[in-house]
mmCIF file of C-alpha atoms and ligand atoms in Angstrom:
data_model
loop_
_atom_site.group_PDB
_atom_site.id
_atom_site.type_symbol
_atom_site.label_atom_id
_atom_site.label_comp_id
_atom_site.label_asym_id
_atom_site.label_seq_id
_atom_site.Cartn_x
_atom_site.Cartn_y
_atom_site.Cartn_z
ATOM 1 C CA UNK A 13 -102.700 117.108 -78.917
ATOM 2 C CA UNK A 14 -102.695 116.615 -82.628
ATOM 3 C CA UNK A 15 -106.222 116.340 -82.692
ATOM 4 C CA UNK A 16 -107.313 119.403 -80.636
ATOM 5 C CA UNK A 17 -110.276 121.337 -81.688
ATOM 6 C CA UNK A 18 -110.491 124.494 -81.512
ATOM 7 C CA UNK A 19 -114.449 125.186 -82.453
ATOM 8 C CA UNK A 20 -114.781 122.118 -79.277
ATOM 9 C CA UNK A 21 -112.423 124.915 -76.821
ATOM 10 C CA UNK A 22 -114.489 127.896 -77.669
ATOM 11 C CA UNK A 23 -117.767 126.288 -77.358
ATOM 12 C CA UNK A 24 -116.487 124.677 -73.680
ATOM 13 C CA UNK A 25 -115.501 128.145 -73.154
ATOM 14 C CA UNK A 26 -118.197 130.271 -74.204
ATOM 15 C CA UNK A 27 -121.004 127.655 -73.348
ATOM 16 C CA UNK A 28 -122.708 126.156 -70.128
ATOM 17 C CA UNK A 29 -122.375 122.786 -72.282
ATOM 18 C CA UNK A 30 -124.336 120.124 -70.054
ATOM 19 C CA UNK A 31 -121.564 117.682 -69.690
ATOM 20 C CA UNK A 32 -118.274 117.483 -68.701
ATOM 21 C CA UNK A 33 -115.027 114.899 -68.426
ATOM 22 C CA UNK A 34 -115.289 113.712 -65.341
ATOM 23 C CA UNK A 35 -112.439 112.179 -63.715
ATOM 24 C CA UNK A 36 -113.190 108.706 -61.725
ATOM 25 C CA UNK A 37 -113.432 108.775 -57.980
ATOM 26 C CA UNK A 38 -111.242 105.974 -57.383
ATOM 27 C CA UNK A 39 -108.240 107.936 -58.944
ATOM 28 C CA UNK A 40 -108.333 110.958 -56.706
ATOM 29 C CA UNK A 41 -108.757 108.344 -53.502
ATOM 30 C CA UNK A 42 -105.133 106.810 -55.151
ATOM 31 C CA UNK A 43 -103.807 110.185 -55.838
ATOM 32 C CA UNK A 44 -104.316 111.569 -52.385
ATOM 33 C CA UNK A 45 -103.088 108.151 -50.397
ATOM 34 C CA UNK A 46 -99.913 108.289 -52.300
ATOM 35 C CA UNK A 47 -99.442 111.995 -51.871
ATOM 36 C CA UNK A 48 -99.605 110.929 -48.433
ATOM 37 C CA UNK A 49 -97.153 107.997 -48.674
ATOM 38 C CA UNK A 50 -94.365 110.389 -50.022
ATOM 39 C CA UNK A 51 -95.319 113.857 -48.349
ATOM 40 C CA UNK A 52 -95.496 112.413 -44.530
ATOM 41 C CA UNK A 53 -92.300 110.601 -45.289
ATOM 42 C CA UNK A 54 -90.469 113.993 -45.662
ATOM 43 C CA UNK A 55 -92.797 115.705 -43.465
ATOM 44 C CA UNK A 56 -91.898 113.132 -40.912
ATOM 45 C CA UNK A 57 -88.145 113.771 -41.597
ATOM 46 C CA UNK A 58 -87.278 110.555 -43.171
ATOM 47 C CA UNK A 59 -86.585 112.200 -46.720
ATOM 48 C CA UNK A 60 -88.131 110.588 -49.932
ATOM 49 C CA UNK A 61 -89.546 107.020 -49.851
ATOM 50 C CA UNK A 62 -86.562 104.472 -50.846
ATOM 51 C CA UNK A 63 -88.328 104.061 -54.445
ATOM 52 C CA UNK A 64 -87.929 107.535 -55.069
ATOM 53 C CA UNK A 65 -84.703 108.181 -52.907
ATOM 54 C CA UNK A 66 -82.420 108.398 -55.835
ATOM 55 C CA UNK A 67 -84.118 111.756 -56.684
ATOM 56 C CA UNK A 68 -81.769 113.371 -54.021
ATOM 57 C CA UNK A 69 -82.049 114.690 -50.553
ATOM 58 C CA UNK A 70 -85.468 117.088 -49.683
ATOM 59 C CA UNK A 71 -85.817 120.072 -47.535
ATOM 60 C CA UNK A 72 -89.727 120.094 -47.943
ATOM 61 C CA UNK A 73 -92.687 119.533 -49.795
ATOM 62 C CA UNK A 74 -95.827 121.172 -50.557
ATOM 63 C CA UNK A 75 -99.194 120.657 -52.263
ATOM 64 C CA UNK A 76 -100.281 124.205 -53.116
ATOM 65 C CA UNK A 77 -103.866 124.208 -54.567
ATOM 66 C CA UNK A 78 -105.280 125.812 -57.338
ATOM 67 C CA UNK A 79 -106.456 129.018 -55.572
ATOM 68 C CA UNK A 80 -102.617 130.095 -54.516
ATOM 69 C CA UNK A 81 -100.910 128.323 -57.000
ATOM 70 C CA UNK A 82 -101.582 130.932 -59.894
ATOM 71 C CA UNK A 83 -100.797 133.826 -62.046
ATOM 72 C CA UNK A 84 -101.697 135.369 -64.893
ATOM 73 C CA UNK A 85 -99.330 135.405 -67.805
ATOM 74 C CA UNK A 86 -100.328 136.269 -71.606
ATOM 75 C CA UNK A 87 -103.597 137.283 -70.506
ATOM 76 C CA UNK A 88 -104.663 134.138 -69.698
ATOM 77 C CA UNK A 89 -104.834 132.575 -65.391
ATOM 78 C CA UNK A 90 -102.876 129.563 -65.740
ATOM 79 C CA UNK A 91 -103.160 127.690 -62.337
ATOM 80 C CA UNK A 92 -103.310 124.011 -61.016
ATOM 81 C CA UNK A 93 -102.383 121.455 -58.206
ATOM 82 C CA UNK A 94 -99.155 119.725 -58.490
ATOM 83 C CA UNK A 95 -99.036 116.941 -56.574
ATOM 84 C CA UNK A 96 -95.692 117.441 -55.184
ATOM 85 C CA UNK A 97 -93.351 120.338 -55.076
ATOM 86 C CA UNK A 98 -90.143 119.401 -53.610
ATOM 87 C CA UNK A 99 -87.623 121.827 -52.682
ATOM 88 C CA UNK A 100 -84.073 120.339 -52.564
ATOM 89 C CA UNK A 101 -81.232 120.418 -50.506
ATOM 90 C CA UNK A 102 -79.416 122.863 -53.502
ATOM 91 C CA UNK A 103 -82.346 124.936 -53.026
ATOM 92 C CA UNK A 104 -83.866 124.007 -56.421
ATOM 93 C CA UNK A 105 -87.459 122.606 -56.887
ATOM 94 C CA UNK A 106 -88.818 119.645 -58.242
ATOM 95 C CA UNK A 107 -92.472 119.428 -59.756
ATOM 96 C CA UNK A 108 -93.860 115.738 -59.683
ATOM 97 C CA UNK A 109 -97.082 114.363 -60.985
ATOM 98 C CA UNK A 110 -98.182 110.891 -60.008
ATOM 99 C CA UNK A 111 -100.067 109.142 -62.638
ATOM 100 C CA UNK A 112 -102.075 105.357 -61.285
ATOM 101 C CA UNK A 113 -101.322 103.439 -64.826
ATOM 102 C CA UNK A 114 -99.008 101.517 -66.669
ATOM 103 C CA UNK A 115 -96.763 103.359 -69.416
ATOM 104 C CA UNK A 116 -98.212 101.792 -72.557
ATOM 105 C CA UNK A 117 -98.169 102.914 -75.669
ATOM 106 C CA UNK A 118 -101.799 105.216 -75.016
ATOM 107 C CA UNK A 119 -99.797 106.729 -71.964
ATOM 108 C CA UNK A 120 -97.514 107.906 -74.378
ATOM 109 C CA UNK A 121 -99.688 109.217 -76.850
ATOM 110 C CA UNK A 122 -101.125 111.805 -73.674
ATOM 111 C CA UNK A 123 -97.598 113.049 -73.020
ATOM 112 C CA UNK A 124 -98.078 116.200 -75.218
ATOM 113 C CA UNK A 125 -100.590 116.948 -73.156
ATOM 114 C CA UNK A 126 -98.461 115.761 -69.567
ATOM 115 C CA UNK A 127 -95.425 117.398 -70.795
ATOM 116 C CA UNK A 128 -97.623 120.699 -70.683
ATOM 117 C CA UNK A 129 -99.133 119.991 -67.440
ATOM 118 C CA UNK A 130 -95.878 119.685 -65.809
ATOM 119 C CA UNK A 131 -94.356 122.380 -67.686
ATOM 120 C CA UNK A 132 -97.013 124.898 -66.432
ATOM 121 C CA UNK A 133 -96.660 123.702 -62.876
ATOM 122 C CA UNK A 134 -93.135 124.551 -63.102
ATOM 123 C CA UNK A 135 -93.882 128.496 -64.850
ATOM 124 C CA UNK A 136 -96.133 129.405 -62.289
ATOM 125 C CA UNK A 137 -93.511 127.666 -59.359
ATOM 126 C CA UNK A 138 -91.110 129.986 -60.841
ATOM 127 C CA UNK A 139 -93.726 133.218 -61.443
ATOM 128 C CA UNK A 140 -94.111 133.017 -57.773
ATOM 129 C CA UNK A 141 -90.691 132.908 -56.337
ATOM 130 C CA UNK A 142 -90.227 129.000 -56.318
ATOM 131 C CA UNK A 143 -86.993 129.201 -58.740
ATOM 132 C CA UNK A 144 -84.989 127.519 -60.271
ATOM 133 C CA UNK A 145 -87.428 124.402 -60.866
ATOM 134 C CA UNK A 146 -84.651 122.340 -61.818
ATOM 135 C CA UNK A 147 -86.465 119.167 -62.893
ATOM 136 C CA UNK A 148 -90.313 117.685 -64.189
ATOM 137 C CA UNK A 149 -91.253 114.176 -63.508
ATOM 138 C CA UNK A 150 -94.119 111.778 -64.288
ATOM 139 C CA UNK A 151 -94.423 109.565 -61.811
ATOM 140 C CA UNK A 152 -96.235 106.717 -63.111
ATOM 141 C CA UNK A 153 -97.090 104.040 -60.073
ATOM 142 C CA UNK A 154 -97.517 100.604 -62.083
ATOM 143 C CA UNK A 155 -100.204 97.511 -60.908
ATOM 144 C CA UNK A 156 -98.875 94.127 -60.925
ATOM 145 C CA UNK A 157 -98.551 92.821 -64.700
ATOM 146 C CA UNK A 158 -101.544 90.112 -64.643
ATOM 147 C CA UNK A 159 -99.702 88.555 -68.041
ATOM 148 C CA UNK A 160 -97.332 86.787 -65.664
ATOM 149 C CA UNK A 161 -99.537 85.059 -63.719
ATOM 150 C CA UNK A 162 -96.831 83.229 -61.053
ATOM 151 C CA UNK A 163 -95.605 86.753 -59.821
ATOM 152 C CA UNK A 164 -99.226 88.360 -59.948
ATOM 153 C CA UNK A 165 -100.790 84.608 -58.238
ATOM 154 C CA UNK A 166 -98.309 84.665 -55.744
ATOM 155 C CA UNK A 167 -98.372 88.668 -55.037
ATOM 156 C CA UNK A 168 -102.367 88.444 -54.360
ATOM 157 C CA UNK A 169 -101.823 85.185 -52.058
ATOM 158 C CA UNK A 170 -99.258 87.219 -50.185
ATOM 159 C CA UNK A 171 -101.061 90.261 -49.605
ATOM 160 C CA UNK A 172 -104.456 89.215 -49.015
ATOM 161 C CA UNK A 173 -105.366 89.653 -45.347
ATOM 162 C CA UNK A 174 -108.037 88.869 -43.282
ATOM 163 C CA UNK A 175 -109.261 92.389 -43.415
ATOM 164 C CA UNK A 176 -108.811 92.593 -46.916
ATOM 165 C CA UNK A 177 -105.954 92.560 -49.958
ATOM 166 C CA UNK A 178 -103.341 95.335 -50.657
ATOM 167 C CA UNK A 179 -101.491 95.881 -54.059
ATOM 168 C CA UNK A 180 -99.121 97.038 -54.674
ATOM 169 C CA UNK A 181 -98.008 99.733 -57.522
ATOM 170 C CA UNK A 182 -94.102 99.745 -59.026
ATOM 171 C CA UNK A 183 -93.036 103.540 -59.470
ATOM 172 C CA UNK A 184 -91.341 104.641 -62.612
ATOM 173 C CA UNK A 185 -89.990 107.730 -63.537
ATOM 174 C CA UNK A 186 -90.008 109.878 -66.404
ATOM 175 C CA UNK A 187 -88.646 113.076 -66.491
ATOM 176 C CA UNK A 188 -89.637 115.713 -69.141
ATOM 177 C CA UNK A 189 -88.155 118.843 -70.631
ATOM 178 C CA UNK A 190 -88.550 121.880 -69.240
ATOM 179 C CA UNK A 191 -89.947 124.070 -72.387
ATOM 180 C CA UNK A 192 -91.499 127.180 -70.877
ATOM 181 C CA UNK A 193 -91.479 129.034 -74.550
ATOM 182 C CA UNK A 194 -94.174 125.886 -76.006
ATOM 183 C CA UNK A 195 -96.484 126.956 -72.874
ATOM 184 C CA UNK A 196 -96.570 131.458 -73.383
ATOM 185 C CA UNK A 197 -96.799 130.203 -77.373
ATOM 186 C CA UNK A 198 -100.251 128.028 -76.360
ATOM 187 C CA UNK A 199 -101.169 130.231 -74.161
ATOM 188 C CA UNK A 200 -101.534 132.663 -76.453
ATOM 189 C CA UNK A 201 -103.246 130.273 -79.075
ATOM 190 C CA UNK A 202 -106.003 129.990 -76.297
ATOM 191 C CA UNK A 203 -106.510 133.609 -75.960
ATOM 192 C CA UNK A 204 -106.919 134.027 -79.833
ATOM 193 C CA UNK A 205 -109.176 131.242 -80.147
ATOM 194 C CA UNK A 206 -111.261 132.793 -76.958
ATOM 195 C CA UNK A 207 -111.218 136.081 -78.071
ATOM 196 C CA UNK A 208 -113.367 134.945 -81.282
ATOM 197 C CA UNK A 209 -116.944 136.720 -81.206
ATOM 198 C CA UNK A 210 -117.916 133.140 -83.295
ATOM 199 C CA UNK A 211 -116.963 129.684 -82.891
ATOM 200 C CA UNK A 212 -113.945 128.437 -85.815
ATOM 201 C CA UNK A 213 -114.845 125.649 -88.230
ATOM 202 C CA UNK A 214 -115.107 121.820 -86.552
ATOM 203 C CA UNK A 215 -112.526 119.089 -87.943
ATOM 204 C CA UNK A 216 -112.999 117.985 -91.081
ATOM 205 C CA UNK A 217 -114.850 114.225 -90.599
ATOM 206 C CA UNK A 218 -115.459 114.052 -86.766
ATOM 207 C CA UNK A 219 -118.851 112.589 -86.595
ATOM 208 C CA UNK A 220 -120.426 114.085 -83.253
ATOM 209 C CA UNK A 221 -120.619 117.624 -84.389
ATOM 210 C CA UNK A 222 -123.450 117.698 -86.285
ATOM 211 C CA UNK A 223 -125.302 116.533 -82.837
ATOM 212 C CA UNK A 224 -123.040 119.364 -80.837
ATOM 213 C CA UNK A 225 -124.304 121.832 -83.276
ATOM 214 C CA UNK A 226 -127.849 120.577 -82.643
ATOM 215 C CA UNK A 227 -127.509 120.510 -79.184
ATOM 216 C CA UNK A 228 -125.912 123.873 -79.301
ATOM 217 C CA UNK A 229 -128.681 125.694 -81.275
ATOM 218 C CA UNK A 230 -130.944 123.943 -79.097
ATOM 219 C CA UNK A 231 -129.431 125.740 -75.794
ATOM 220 C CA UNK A 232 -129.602 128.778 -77.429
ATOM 221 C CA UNK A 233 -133.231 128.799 -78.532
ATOM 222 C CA UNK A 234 -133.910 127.851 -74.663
ATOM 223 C CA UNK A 235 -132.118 130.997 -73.994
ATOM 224 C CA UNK A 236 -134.102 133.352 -76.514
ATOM 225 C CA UNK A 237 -137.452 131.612 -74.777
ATOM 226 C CA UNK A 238 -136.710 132.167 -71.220
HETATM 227 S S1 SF4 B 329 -117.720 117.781 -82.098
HETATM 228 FE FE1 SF4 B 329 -117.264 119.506 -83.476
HETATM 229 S S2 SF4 B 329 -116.381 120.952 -82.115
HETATM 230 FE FE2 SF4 B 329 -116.190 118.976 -81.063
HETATM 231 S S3 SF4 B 329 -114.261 118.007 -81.724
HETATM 232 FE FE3 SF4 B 329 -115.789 117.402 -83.209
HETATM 233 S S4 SF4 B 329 -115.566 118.955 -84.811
HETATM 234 FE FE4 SF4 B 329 -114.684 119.792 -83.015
#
């Protein structure tokens, strides 16, 4: 990302910093129903959802989770949790990753940082046998569009229920280039920059670091004490 820091990376690194990103609940409950929708479809034998039929014909899926899904490569464990890997009828693999949001224009500005997700899905696929991954897609799954009010009126009145409402979410797909040279080159970065005995300079201007370096040389002091 162009505004990646890398005094912020070694100090997350080398720190127990008390706070982290936290990710919102009500994502991972979206994540997981719709890994459901599409991976019980194929489990089920019924291939790929219509919406995503075009993609071509599936021998199986599988969810492999961080522990398994990992190797080592520049030094450095790279592992995650796609949500799908598809292996095709050509034998090829697919890596998907479903994103709960509209494309806008901020979407876009986080697909440096997708792009390399997707990309190191695919490397480790490929460290561990799953080759050739042939393709990379974002999945986004889009909400109604509340700007035009007949369609999003009429969609609520139809799917509101006794029991409750449903909504439902447009896919769209992106697919992204498969760049396996941009993800040993950062992966090497992040062993340099980890390999520091001292933290690099801050950006120039960014206004919460004098606090972090408080906050910093006040966890250490609490270290010296106990
Ligand atoms: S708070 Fe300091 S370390 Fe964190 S991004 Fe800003 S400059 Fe970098």
């Amino acid at each position: 990302m162009p505004d990646f820091c890398p005094r912020c990376f070694w100090l997350g690194e080398h720190m127990d910093l008390p706070f982290e990103r936290g990710f919102p609940g009500i994502f991972i409950s979206i994540d997981s129903y719709t890994k459901a929708v599409v991976n019980e479809s194929i489990r089920r034998g019924d291939g790929l959802p219509n919406w995503l039929a075009h993609i071509g014909q599936v021998k199986s899926v599988s969810e492999p989770t961080y522990r398994k899904f990992g190797v080592i490569l520049e030094g450095v464990r790279l592992d995650g949790s796609p949500d799908a890997l598809l292996q095709m009828d050509d034998a090829s693999y697919i890596v998907l990753d479903y994103k709960t949001a509209r494309f806008t224009p901020t979407q876009d500005k986080l697909m440096p940082v997708y792009r390399v997700q997707l990309n190191g899905y695919a490397m480790i696929a490929e460290s561990l046998g799953m080759a050739p991954v042939s393709r990379l897609g974002l999945v986004y799954f889009e909400p109604p569009e509340p700007a035009q009010k007949d369609v999003f009126n009429a969609t609520a009145k139809r799917l509101t229920t006794a029991d409750g409402f449903s909504m439902p979410f447009t896919p769209r797909i992106h697919w992204v280039d498969k760049n396996f040279d941009q993800i040993r080159k950062l992966l090497r970065t992040a062993m340099s920059i980890y390999e520091r005995n001292d933290p690099p300079a801050g950006e120039k201007g960014c206004q919460d670091c004098e606090r972090l370096g408080k906050l910093v040389s006040f966890i250490n002091s609490a270290g010296d004490v106990s």
